[in-house]
Tab-separated table of C-alpha atoms and ligand atoms in Angstrom:
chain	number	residue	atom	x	y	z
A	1	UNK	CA	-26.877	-113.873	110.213
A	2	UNK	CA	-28.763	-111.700	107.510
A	3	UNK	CA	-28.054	-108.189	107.965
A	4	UNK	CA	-29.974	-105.488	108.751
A	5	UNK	CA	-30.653	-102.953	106.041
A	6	UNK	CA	-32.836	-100.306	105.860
A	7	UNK	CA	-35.128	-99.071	102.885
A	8	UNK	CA	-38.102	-96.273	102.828
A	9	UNK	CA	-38.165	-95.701	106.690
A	10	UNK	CA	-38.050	-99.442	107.684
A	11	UNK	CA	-35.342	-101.955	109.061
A	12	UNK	CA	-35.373	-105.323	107.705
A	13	UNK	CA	-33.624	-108.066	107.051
A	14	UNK	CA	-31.841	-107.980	103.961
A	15	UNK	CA	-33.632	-111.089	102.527
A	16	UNK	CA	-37.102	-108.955	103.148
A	17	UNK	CA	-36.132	-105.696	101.881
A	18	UNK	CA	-37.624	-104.494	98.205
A	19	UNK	CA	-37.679	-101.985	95.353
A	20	UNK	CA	-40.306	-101.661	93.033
A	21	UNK	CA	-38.997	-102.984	89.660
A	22	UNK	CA	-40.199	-99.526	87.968
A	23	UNK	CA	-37.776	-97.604	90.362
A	24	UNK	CA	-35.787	-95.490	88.324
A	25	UNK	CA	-32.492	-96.539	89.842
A	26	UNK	CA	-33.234	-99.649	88.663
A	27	UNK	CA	-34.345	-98.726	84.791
A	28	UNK	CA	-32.377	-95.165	84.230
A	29	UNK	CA	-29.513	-95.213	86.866
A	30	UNK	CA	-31.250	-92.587	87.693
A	31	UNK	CA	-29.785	-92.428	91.200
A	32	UNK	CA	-26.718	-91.057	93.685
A	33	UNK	CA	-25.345	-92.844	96.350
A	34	UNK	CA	-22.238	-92.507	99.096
A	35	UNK	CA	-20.368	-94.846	100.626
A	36	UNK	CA	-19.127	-93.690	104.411
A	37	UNK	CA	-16.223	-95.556	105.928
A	38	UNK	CA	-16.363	-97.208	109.192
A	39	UNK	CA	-13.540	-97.184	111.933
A	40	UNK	CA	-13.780	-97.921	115.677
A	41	UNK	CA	-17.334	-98.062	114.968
A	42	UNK	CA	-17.872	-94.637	113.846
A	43	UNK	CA	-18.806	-92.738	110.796
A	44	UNK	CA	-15.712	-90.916	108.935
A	45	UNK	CA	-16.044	-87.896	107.495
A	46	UNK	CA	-19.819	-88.012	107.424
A	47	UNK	CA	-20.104	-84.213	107.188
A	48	UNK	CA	-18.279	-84.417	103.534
A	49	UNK	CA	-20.218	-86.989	102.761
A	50	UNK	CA	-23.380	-85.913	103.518
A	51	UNK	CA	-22.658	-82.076	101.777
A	52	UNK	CA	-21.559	-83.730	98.494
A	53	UNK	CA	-25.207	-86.136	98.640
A	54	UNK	CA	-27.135	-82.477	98.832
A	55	UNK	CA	-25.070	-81.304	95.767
A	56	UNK	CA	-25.828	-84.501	93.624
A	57	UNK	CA	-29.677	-84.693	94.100
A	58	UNK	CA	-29.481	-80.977	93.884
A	59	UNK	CA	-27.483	-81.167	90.458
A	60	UNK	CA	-30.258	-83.625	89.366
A	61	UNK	CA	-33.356	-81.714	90.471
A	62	UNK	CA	-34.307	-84.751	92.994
A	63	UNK	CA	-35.617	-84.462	96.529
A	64	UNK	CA	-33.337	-85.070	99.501
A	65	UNK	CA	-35.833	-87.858	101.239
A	66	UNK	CA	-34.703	-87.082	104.810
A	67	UNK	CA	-32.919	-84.626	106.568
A	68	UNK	CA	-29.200	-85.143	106.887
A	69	UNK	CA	-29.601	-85.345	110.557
A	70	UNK	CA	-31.611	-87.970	110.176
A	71	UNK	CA	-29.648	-89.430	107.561
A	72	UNK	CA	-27.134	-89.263	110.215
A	73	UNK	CA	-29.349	-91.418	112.495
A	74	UNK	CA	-29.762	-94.029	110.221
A	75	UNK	CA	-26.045	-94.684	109.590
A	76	UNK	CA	-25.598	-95.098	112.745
A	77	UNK	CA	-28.435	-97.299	113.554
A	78	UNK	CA	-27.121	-99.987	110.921
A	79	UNK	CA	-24.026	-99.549	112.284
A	80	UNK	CA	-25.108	-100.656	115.776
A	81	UNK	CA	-27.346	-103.259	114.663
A	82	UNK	CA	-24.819	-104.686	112.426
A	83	UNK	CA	-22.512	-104.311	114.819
A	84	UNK	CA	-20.005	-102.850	112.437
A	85	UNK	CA	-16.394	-101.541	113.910
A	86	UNK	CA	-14.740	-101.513	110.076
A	87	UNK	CA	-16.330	-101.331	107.416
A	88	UNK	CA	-18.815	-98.976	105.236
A	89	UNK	CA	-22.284	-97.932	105.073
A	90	UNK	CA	-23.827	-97.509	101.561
A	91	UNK	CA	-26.164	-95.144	100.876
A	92	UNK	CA	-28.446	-94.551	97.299
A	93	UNK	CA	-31.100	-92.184	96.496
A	94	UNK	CA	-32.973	-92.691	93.362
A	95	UNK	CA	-36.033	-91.023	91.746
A	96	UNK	CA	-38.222	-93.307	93.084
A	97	UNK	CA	-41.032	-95.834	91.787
A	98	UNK	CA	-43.861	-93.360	88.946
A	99	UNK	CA	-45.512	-97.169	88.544
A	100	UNK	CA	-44.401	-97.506	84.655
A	101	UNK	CA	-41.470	-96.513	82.305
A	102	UNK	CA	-40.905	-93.519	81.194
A	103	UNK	CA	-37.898	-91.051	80.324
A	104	UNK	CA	-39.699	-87.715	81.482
A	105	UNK	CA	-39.345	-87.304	85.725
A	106	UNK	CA	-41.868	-87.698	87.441
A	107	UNK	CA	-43.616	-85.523	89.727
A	108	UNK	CA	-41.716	-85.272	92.937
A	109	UNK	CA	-44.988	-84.620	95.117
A	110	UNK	CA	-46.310	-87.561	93.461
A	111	UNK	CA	-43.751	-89.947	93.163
A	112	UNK	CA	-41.473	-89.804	96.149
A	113	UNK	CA	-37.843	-90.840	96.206
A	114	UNK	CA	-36.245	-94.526	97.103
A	115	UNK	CA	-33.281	-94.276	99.879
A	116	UNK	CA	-31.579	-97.656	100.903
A	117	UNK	CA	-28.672	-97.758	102.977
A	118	UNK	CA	-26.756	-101.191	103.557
A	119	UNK	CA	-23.763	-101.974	105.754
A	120	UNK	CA	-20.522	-103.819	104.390
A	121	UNK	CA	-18.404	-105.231	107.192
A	122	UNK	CA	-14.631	-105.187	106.107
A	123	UNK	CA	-12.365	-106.061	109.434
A	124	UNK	CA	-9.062	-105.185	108.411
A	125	UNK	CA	-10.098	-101.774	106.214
A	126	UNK	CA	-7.645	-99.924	107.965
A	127	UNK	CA	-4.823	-102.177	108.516
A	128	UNK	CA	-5.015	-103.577	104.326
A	129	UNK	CA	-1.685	-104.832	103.845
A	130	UNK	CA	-2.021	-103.709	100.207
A	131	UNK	CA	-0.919	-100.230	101.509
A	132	UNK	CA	2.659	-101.923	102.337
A	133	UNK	CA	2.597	-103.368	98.603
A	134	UNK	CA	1.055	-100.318	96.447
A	135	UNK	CA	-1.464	-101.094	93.374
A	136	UNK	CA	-0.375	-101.946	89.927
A	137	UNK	CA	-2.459	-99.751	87.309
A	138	UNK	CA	-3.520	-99.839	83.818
A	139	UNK	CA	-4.403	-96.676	81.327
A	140	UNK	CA	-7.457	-96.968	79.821
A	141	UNK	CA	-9.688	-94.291	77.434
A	142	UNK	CA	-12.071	-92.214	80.090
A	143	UNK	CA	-15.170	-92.526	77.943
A	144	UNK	CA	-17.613	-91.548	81.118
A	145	UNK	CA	-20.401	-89.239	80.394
A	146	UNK	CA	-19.632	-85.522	81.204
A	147	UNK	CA	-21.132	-85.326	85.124
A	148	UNK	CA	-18.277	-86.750	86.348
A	149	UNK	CA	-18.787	-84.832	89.324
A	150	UNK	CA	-22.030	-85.863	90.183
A	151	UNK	CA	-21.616	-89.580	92.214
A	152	UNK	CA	-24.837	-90.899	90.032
A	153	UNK	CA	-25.006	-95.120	90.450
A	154	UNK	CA	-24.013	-95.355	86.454
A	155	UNK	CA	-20.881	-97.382	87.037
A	156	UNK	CA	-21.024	-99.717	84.049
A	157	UNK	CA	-17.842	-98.191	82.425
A	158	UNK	CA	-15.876	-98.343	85.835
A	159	UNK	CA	-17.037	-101.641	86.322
A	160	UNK	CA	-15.925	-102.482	83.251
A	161	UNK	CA	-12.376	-100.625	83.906
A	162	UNK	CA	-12.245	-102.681	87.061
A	163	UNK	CA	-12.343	-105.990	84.774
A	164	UNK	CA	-9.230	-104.813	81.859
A	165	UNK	CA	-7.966	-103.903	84.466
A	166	UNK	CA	-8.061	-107.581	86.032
A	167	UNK	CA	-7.365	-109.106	82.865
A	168	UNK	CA	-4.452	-107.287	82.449
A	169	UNK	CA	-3.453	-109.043	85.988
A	170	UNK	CA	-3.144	-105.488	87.782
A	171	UNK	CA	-5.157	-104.019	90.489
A	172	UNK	CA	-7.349	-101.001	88.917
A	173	UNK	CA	-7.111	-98.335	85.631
A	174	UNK	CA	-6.334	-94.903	85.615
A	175	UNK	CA	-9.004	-93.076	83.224
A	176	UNK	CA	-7.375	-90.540	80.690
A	177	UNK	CA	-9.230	-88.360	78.492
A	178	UNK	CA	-7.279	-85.628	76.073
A	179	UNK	CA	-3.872	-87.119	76.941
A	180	UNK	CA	-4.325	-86.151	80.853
A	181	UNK	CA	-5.306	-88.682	83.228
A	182	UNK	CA	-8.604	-87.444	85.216
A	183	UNK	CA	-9.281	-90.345	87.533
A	184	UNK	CA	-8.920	-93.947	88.792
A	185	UNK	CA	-11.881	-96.301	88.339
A	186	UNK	CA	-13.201	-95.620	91.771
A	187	UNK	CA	-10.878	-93.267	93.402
A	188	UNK	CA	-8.816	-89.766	92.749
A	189	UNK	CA	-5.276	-90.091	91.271
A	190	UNK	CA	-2.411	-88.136	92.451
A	191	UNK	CA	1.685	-87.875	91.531
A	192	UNK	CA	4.786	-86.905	93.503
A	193	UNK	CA	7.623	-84.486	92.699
A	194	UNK	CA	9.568	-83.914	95.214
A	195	UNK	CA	7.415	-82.190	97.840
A	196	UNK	CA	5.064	-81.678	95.165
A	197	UNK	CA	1.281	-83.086	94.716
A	198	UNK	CA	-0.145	-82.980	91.870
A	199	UNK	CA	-3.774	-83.916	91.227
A	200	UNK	CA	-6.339	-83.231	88.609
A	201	UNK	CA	-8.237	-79.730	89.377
A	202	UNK	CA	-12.028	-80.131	90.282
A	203	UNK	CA	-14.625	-79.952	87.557
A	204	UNK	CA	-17.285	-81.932	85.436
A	205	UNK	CA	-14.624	-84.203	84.550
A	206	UNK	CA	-13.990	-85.951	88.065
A	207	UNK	CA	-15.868	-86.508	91.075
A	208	UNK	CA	-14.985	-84.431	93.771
A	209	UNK	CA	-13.416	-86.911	95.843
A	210	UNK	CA	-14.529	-86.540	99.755
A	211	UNK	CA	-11.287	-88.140	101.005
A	212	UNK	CA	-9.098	-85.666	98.332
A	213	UNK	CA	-10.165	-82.740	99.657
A	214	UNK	CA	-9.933	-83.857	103.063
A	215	UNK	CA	-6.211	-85.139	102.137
A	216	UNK	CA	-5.229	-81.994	100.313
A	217	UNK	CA	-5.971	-80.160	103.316
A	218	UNK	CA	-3.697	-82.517	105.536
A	219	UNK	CA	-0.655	-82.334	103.191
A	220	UNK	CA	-1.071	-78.529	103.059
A	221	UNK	CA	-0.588	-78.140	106.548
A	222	UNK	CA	2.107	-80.957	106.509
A	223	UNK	CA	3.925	-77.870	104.374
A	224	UNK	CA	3.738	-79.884	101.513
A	225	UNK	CA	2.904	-78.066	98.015
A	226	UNK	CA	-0.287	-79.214	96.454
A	227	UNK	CA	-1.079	-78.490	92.730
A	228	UNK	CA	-4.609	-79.007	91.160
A	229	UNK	CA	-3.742	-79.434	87.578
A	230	UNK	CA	-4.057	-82.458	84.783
A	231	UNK	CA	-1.036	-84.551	84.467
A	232	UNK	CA	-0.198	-86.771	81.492
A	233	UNK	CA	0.943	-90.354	82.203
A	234	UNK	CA	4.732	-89.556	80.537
A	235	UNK	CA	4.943	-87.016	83.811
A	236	UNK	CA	3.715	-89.787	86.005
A	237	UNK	CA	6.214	-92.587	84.898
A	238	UNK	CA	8.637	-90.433	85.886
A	239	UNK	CA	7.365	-89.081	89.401
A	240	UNK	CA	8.495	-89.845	92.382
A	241	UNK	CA	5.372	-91.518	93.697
A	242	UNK	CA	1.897	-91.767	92.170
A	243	UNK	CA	-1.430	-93.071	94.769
A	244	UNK	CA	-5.106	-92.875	95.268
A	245	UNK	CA	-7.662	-91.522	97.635
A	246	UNK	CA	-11.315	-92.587	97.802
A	247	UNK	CA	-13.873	-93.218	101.090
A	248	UNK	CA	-12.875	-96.842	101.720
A	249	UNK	CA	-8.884	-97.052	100.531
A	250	UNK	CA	-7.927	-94.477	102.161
A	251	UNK	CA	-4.320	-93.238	100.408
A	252	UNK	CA	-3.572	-95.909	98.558
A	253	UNK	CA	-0.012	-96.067	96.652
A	254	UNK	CA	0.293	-96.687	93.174
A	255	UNK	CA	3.877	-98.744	92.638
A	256	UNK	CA	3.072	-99.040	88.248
A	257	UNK	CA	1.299	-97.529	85.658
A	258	UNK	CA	1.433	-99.390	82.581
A	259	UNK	CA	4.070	-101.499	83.175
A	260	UNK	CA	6.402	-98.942	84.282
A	261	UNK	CA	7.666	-98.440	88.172
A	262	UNK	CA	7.237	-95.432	89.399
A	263	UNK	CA	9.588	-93.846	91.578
A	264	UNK	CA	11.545	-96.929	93.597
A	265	UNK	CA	8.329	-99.407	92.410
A	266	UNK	CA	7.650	-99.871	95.891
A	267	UNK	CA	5.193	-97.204	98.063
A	268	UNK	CA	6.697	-94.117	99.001
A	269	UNK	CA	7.232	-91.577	101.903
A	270	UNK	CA	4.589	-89.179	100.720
A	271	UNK	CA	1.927	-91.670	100.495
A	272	UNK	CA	2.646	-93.288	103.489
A	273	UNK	CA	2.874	-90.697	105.345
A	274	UNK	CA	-0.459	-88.763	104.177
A	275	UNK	CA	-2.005	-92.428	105.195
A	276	UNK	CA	-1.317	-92.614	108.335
A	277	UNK	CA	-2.076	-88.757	108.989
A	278	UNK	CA	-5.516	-89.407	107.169
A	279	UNK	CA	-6.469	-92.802	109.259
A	280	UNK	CA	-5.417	-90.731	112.591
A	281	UNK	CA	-6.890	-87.521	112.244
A	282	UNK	CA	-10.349	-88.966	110.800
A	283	UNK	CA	-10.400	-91.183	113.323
A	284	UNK	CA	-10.443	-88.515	115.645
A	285	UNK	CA	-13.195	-86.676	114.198
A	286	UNK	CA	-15.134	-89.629	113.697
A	287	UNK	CA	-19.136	-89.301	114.690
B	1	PLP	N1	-13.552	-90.887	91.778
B	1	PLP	C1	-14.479	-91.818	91.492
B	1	PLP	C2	-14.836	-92.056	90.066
B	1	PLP	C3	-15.086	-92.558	92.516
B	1	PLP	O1	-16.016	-93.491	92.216
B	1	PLP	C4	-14.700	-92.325	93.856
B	1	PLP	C5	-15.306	-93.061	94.954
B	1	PLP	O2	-16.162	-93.903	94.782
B	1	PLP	C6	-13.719	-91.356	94.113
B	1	PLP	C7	-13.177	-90.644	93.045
B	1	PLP	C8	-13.256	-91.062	95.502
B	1	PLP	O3	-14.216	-90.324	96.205
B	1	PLP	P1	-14.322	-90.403	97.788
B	1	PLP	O4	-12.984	-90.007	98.325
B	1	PLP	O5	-15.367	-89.420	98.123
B	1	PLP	O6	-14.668	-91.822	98.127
């Protein structure tokens, strides 16, 4: 059954929907986008979410297209007519359609912005046995433009990760830039010492991860120490533990890094345990 997905104010099947081939997404990148996770059928952490969409079009001078109420709305509604219970919703905002190419913005009165939002059904997100196994990582030079922070739809270079990263016959790269690792490919990357966490501090060089800071938060009041600082990949072949966070993995453990074990090579307390305290309390304050 074609899904349903929803572009400019409409519902459609997927096979009818359509962006102008002059939208700016589509020539510049010149677009945002979220991806909400979906459990029991509801929306997690769609607050976070939604705050960190405002910042990006904000950061870029573009035009929220609706309200996030009714933003809100339309996740749902492709939810329930996809009849999702695990899965995500994806959601992009680009500058729209100006009707030719050109590298100047166009006016927002004039040219208003595209927002498509698609469902991805995933049975299983929760329960991935991959959290029993952990990820095998690869280093590779973060050569990302300096926005980091800002979740803008270039993903040519992560995409690109993704594939040395297959190549290499491991499961995703760790970015470093200056000798400290900033970020994985798609998610935020995170050591343990002890009862320590250590993750890289927010700025323009890594995007503010929704699921980190709702993570951090957790582990804080788990009376665990959290530290927001760069690491370098010697101190994480020799942590305890090492996994990642991001809207659809969850906490994900990270078993190698190059080759090397880390800790016991096989997923540890820490990460386990932040897992399972993630998956229940968002599930509770799922909308
Ligand atoms: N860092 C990068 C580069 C990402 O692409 C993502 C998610 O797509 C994350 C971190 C994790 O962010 P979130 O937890 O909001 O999904």
């Amino acid at each position: 059954m074609a899904r349903t997905v929803y572009v400019n104010g409409d519902y459609l099947p997927e096979t009818e929907a359509r962006v102008s081939i002059f939208d700016r997404g589509f020539l510049m990148a010149d677009g945002v986008y979220e991806v909400t996770s979906v459990l029991d059928g509801k929306l997690i952490d769609f607050a976070g979410h939604a705050a960190r969409l405002t910042r990006s079009l904000a950061e870029l001078d573009m035009a929220a297209p609706v309200t996030m109420d009714e933003l809100l709305t339309i996740h749902r509604e492709l939810v329930a007519r996809n009849g999702i219970n695990e899965g995500m919703v994806y959601l992009q905002v680009t500058r729209g359609n100006p009707g030719d190419r050109d590298f100047a913005f166009p006016d927002p009165a004039k040219t208003p912005s595209t927002l498509v939002l698609f469902t991805q059904d995933k049975p299983g997100l929760a329960a991935n046995p991959q959290a029993k196994i952990g990820l095998k990582v690869i280093s590779i030079d973060d050569i990302r433009w300096g926005r980091r922070d800002i979740k803008t739809v270039q993903l040519l270079y992560p995409s690109m990760g993704k594939m040395m990263a297959k190549k290499a016959g491991v499961d995703d790269a760790w970015f470093v830039e200056d000798g400290f690792v900033t970020e994985g490919t798609s998610n935020n990357a995170y050591i343990v010492k002890g009862n320590r966490i250590i993750t890289r501090n927010l700025g323009n060089e890594i995007l503010h991860g929704i699921t980190r800071a709702a993570v951090l938060r957790f582990a804080r009041e788990a009376q665990m120490e959290v530290e927001e600082r760069a690491f370098t990949l010697a101190e994480a072949a020799t942590a305890d533990e090492a996994f990642i966070t991001s809207a659809s993995a969850f906490v994900m453990p990270v078993v190698q890094i190059d080759g090397t074990a880390i800790g016991t090579g096989k997923p540890g307390p820490v990460a386990s345990r932040l897992r399972e305290i993630y998956l229940d309390e968002m599930r509770k304050a799922a909308v």
